GROMACS .gro file of C-alpha atoms in nm:
model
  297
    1UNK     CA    1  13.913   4.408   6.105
    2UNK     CA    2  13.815   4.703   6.312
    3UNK     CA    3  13.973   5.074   6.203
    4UNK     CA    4  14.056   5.362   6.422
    5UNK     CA    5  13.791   5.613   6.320
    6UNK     CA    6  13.997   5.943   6.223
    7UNK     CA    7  13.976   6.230   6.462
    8UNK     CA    8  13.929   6.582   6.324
    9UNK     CA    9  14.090   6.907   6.435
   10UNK     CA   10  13.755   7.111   6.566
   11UNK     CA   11  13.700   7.483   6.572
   12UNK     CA   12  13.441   7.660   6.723
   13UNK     CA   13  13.329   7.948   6.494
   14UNK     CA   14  13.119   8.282   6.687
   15UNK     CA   15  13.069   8.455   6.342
   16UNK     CA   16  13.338   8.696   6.432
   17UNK     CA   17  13.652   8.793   6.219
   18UNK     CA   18  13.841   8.595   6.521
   19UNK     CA   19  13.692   8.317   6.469
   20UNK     CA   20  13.735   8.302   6.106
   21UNK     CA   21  14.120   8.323   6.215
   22UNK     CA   22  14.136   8.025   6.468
   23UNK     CA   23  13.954   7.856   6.139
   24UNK     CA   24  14.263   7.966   5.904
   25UNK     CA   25  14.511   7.777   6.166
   26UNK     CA   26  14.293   7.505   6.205
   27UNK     CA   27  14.259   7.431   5.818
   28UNK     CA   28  14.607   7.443   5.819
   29UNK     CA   29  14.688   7.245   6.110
   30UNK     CA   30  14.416   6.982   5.973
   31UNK     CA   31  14.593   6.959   5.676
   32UNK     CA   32  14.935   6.908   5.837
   33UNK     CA   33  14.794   6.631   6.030
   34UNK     CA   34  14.641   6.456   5.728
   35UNK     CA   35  14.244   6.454   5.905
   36UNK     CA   36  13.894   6.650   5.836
   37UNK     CA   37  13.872   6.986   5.982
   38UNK     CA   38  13.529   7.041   6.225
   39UNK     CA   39  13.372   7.347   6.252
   40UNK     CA   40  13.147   7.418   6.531
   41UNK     CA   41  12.891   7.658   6.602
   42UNK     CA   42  12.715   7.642   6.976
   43UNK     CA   43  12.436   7.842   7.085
   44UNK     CA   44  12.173   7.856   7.375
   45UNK     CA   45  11.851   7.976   7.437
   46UNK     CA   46  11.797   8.323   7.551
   47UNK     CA   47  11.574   8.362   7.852
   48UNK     CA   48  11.412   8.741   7.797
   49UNK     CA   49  11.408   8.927   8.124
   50UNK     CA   50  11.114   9.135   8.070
   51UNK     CA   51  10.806   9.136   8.242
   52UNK     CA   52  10.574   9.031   8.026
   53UNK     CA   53  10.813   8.786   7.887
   54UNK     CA   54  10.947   8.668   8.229
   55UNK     CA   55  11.142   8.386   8.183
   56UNK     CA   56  11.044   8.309   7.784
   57UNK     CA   57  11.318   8.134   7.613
   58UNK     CA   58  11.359   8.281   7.305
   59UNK     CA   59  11.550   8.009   7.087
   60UNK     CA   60  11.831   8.143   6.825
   61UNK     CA   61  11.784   8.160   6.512
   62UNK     CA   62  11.879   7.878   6.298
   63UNK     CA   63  11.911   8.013   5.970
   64UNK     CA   64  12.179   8.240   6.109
   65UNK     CA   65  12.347   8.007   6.236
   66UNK     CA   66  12.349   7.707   5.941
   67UNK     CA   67  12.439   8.036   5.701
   68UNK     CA   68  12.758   8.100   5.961
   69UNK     CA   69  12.888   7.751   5.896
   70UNK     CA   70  12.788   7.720   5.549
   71UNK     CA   71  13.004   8.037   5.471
   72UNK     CA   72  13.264   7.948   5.684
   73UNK     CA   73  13.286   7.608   5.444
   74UNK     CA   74  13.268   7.775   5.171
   75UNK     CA   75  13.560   7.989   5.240
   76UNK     CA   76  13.775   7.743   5.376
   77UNK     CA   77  13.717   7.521   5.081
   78UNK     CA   78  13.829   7.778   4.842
   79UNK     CA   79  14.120   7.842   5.011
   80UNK     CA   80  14.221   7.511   5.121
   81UNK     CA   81  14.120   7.251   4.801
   82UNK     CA   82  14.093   6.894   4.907
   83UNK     CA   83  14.025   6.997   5.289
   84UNK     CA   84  13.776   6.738   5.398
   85UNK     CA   85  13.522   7.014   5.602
   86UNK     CA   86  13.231   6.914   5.846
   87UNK     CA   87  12.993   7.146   5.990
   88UNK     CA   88  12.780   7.107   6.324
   89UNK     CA   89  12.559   7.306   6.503
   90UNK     CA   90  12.547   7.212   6.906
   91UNK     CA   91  12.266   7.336   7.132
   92UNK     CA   92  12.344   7.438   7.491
   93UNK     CA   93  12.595   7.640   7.697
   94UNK     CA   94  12.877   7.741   7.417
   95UNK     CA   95  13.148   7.630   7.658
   96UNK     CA   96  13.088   7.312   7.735
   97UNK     CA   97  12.935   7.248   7.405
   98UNK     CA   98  13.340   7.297   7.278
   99UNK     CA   99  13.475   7.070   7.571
  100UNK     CA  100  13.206   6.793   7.452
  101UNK     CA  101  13.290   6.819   7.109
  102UNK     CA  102  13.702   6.911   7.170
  103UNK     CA  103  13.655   6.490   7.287
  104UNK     CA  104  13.605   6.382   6.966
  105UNK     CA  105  13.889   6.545   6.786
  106UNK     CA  106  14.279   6.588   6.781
  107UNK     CA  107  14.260   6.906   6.890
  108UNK     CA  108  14.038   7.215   6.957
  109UNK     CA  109  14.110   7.589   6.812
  110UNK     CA  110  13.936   7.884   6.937
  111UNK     CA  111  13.992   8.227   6.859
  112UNK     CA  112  14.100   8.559   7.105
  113UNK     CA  113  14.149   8.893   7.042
  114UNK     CA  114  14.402   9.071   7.182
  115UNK     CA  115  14.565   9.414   7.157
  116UNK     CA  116  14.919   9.294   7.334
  117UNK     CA  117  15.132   9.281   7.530
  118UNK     CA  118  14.976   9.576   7.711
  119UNK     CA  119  14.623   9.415   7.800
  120UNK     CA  120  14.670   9.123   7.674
  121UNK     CA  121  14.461   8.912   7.512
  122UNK     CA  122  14.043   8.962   7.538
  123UNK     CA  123  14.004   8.565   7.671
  124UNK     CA  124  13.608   8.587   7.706
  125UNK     CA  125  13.458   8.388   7.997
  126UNK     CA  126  13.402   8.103   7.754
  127UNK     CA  127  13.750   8.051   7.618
  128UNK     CA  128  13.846   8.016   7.959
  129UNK     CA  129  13.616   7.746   8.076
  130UNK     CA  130  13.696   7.551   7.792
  131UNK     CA  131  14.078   7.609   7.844
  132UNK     CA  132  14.034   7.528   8.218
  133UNK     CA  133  13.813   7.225   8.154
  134UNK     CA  134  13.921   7.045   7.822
  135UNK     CA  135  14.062   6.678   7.816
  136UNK     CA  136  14.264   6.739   7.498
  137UNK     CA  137  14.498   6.990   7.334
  138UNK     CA  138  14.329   7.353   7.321
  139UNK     CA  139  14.468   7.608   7.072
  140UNK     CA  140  14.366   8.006   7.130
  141UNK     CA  141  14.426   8.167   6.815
  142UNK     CA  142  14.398   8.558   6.762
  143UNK     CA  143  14.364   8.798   6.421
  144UNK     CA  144  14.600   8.964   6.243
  145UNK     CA  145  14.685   9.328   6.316
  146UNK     CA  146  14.721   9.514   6.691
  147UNK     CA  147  14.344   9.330   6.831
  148UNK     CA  148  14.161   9.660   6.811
  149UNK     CA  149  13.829   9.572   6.583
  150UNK     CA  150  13.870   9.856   6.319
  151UNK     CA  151  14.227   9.749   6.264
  152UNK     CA  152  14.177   9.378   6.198
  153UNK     CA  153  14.216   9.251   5.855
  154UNK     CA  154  13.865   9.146   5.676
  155UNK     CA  155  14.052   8.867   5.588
  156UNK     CA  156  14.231   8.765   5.902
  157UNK     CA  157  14.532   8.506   5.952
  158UNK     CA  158  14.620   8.393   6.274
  159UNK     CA  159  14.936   8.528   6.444
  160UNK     CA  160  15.254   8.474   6.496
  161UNK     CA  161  15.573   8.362   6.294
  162UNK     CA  162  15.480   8.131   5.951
  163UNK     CA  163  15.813   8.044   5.950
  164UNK     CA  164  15.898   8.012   6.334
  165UNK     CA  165  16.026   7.773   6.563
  166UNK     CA  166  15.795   7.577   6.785
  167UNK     CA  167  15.799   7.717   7.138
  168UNK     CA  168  15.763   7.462   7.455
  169UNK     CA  169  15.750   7.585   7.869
  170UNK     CA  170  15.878   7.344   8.053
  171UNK     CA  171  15.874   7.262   8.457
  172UNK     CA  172  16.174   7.108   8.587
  173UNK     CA  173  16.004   6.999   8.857
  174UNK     CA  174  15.691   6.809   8.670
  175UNK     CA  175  15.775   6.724   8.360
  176UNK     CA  176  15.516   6.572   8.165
  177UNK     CA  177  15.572   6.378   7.851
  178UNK     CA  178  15.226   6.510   7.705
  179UNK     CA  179  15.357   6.849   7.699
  180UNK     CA  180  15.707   6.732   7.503
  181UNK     CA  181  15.507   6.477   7.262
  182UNK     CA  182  15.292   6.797   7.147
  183UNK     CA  183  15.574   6.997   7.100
  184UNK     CA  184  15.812   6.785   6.948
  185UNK     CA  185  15.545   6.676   6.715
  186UNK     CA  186  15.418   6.972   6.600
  187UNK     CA  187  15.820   7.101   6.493
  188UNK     CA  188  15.845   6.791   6.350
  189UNK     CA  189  15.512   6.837   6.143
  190UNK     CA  190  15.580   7.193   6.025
  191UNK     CA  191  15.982   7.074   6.004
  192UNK     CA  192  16.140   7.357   6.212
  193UNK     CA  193  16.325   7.388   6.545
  194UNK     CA  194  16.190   7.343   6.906
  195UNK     CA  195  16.311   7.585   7.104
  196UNK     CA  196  16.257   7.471   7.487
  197UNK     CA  197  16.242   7.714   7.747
  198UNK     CA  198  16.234   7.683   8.154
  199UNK     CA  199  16.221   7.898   8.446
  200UNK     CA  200  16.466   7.929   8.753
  201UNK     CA  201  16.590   8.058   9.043
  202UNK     CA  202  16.906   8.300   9.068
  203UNK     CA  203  17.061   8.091   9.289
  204UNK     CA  204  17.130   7.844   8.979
  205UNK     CA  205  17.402   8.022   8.826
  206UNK     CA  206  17.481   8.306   8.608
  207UNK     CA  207  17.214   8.477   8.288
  208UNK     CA  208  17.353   8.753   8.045
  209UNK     CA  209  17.145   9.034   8.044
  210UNK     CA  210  16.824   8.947   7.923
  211UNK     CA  211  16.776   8.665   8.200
  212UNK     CA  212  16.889   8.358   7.985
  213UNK     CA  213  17.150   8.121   8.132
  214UNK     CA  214  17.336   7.871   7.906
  215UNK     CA  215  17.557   7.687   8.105
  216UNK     CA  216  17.637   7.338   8.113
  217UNK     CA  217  17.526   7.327   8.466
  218UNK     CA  218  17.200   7.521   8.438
  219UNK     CA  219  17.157   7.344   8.093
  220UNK     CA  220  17.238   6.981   8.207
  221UNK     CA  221  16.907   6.910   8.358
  222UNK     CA  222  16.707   6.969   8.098
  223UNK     CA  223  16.916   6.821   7.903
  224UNK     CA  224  16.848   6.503   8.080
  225UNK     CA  225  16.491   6.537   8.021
  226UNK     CA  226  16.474   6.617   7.666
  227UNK     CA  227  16.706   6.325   7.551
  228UNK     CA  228  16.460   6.033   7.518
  229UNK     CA  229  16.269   6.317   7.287
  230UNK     CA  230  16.568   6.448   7.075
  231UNK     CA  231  16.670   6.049   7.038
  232UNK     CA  232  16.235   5.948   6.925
  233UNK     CA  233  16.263   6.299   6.722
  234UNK     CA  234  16.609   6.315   6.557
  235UNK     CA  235  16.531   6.551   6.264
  236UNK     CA  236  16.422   6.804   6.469
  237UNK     CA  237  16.699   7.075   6.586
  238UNK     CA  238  16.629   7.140   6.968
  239UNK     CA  239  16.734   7.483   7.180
  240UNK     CA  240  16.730   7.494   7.516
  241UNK     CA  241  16.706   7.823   7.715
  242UNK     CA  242  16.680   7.830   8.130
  243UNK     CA  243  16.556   8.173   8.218
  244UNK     CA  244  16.531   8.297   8.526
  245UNK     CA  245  16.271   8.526   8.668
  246UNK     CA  246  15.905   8.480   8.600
  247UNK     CA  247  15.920   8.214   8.335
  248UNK     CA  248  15.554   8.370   8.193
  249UNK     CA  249  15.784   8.658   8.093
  250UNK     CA  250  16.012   8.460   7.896
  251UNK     CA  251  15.731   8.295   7.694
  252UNK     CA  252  15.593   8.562   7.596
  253UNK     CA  253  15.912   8.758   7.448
  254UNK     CA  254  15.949   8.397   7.269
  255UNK     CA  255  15.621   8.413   7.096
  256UNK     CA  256  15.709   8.722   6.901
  257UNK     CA  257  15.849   8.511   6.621
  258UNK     CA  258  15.712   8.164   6.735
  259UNK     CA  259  15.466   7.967   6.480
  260UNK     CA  260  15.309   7.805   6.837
  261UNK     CA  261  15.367   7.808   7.208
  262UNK     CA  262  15.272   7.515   7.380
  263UNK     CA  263  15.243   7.538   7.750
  264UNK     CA  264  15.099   7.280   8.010
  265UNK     CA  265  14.751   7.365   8.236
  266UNK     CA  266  14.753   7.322   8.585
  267UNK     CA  267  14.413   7.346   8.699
  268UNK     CA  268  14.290   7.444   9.062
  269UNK     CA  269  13.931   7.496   9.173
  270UNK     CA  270  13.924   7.861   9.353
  271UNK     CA  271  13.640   8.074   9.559
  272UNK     CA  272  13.589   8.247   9.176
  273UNK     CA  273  13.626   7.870   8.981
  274UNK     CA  274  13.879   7.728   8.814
  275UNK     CA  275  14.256   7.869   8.745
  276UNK     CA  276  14.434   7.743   8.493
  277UNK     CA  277  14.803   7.865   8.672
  278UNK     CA  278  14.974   8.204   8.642
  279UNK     CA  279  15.242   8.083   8.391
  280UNK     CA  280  14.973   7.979   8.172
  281UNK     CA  281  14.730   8.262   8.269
  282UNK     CA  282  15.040   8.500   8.155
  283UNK     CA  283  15.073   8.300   7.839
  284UNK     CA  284  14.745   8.330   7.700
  285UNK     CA  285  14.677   8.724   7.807
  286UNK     CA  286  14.985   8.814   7.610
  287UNK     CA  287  15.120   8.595   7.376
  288UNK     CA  288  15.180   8.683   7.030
  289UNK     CA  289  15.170   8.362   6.840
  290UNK     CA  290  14.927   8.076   6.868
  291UNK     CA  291  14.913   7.934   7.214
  292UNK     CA  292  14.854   7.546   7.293
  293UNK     CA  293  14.766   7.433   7.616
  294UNK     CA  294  14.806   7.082   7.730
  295UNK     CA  295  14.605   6.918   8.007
  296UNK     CA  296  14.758   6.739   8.251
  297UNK     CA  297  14.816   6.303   8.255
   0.00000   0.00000   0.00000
């Protein structure tokens, strides 16, 4: 009799203290789930631009790079006993290196610095391909303290609310049950509340002041959607907020004391590549909690 092979939750580890971070959630997210944690290091050749090197490619060095995961191990083994831990190194271009190996697992974490709501988070080019071009669940994960390097803990732990509800965007006018199956598992997993939250248009009915509407008949159709969800998921306690105005906005004032965000990706190919959609754009940039982005069915 055949078995399902078990699917790890993968990280992709830099060697910075951000990436050491989106490790932190990712242990812990492996352990929730029950499956090995994978950490991934990518690299690529660098071609030297110099004359008399003209077009060399200069290949990294690999004893950095088995040390980086071999630490990385190390640590998460001490602080995580019993975590099954797998380390692989991946030649070629870092981002789609991630997307290849984000295939093989549950999900894949990445980390991203970010000073706030200000400037929002530092999503460097490759984070964004991968978010942009990922079949699977993508977590972006930043360090503790305000994102400015000298500030960050030595030890960092990825941000957000511990002890937080699970945040969900939702679209009215595209649901999609991938979105709510993420969501509703993850409260379930971490046994707190899912707080859903939607945008709309002024022309559906009163908000109090901060842009939240809870009336039965701005309420009722979302409502509708999340029953089949609240009846599969019956221990977990379910809000539901419509806000109107950019809905972006309202997701990220949630996040403040959210354990995770989860948002859906809707991807369209531009003149400057691919855009992952302003809601989830706004999302990611500033965010203060982990942020999960779903691909579309």
């Amino acid at each position: 009799m055949s078995t399902t092979p078990v699917r790890p939750v993968v990280v992709g580890l830099d060697g910075s203290r951000v990436g050491l971070a989106a490790a932190d959630w990712a242990a812990h997210e492996a352990l929730l789930r029950g499956v090995p944690l994978r950490l991934v290091h990518a690299w690529e050749q660098l071609i030297v631009p110099y004359a008399s090197l003209a077009g060399v490619a200069i290949p990294p060095d690999p004893k950095r790079s088995a040390r980086l995961l071999t630490d990385a191990r190390a640590r998460l083994s001490r602080r995580h006993p019993g975590l099954e831990v797998i380390t692989d190194r991946i030649p070629g271009d870092p981002a789609t290196a991630l997307v290849t190996a984000g295939t093989d697992g549950e999900l894949l974490v990445l980390g991203s610095r970010g000073p706030g709501r200000a400037a929002g988070f530092l999503l460097g080019s490759v984070a964004r391909k991968v978010v942009a071009r990922a079949e699977g669940p993508v977590v972006l994960v930043r360090a503790a303290g305000t994102g400015k390097p000298e500030e960050e803990s030595q030890e960092p732990a990825a941000g957000g609310s511990a002890g937080g509800d699970v945040v969900v965007g939702v679209d009215l006018d595209s649901p999609d049950d991938t979105v709510f199956a993420f969501a509703f598992e993850a409260a379930a997993r971490r046994g707190t509340a899912l707080r859903v939250v939607h945008g709309r248009g002024p022309e559906d009915g009163p908000t109090d002041g901060a842009g939240l509407a809870g009336t039965d008949s701005v309420t009722a159709p979302l409502g509708d959607v999340l029953r089949p969800w609240q009846e599969k998921f019956p221990g977990v306690p379910v809000t539901a907020q419509a806000a109107i105005g950019q809905a972006g906005a309202h997701l990220v004032d949630a996040s403040t004391d959210a354990a995770l965000l989860v948002v859906g990706r809707t991807v369209r190919q531009g003149a400057l590549g691919a855009h992952i959609g302003p809601v989830t754009d706004a999302v990611l940039r500033h965010a203060v909690s982990p942020v999960a982005v779903i691909p579309p069915t």
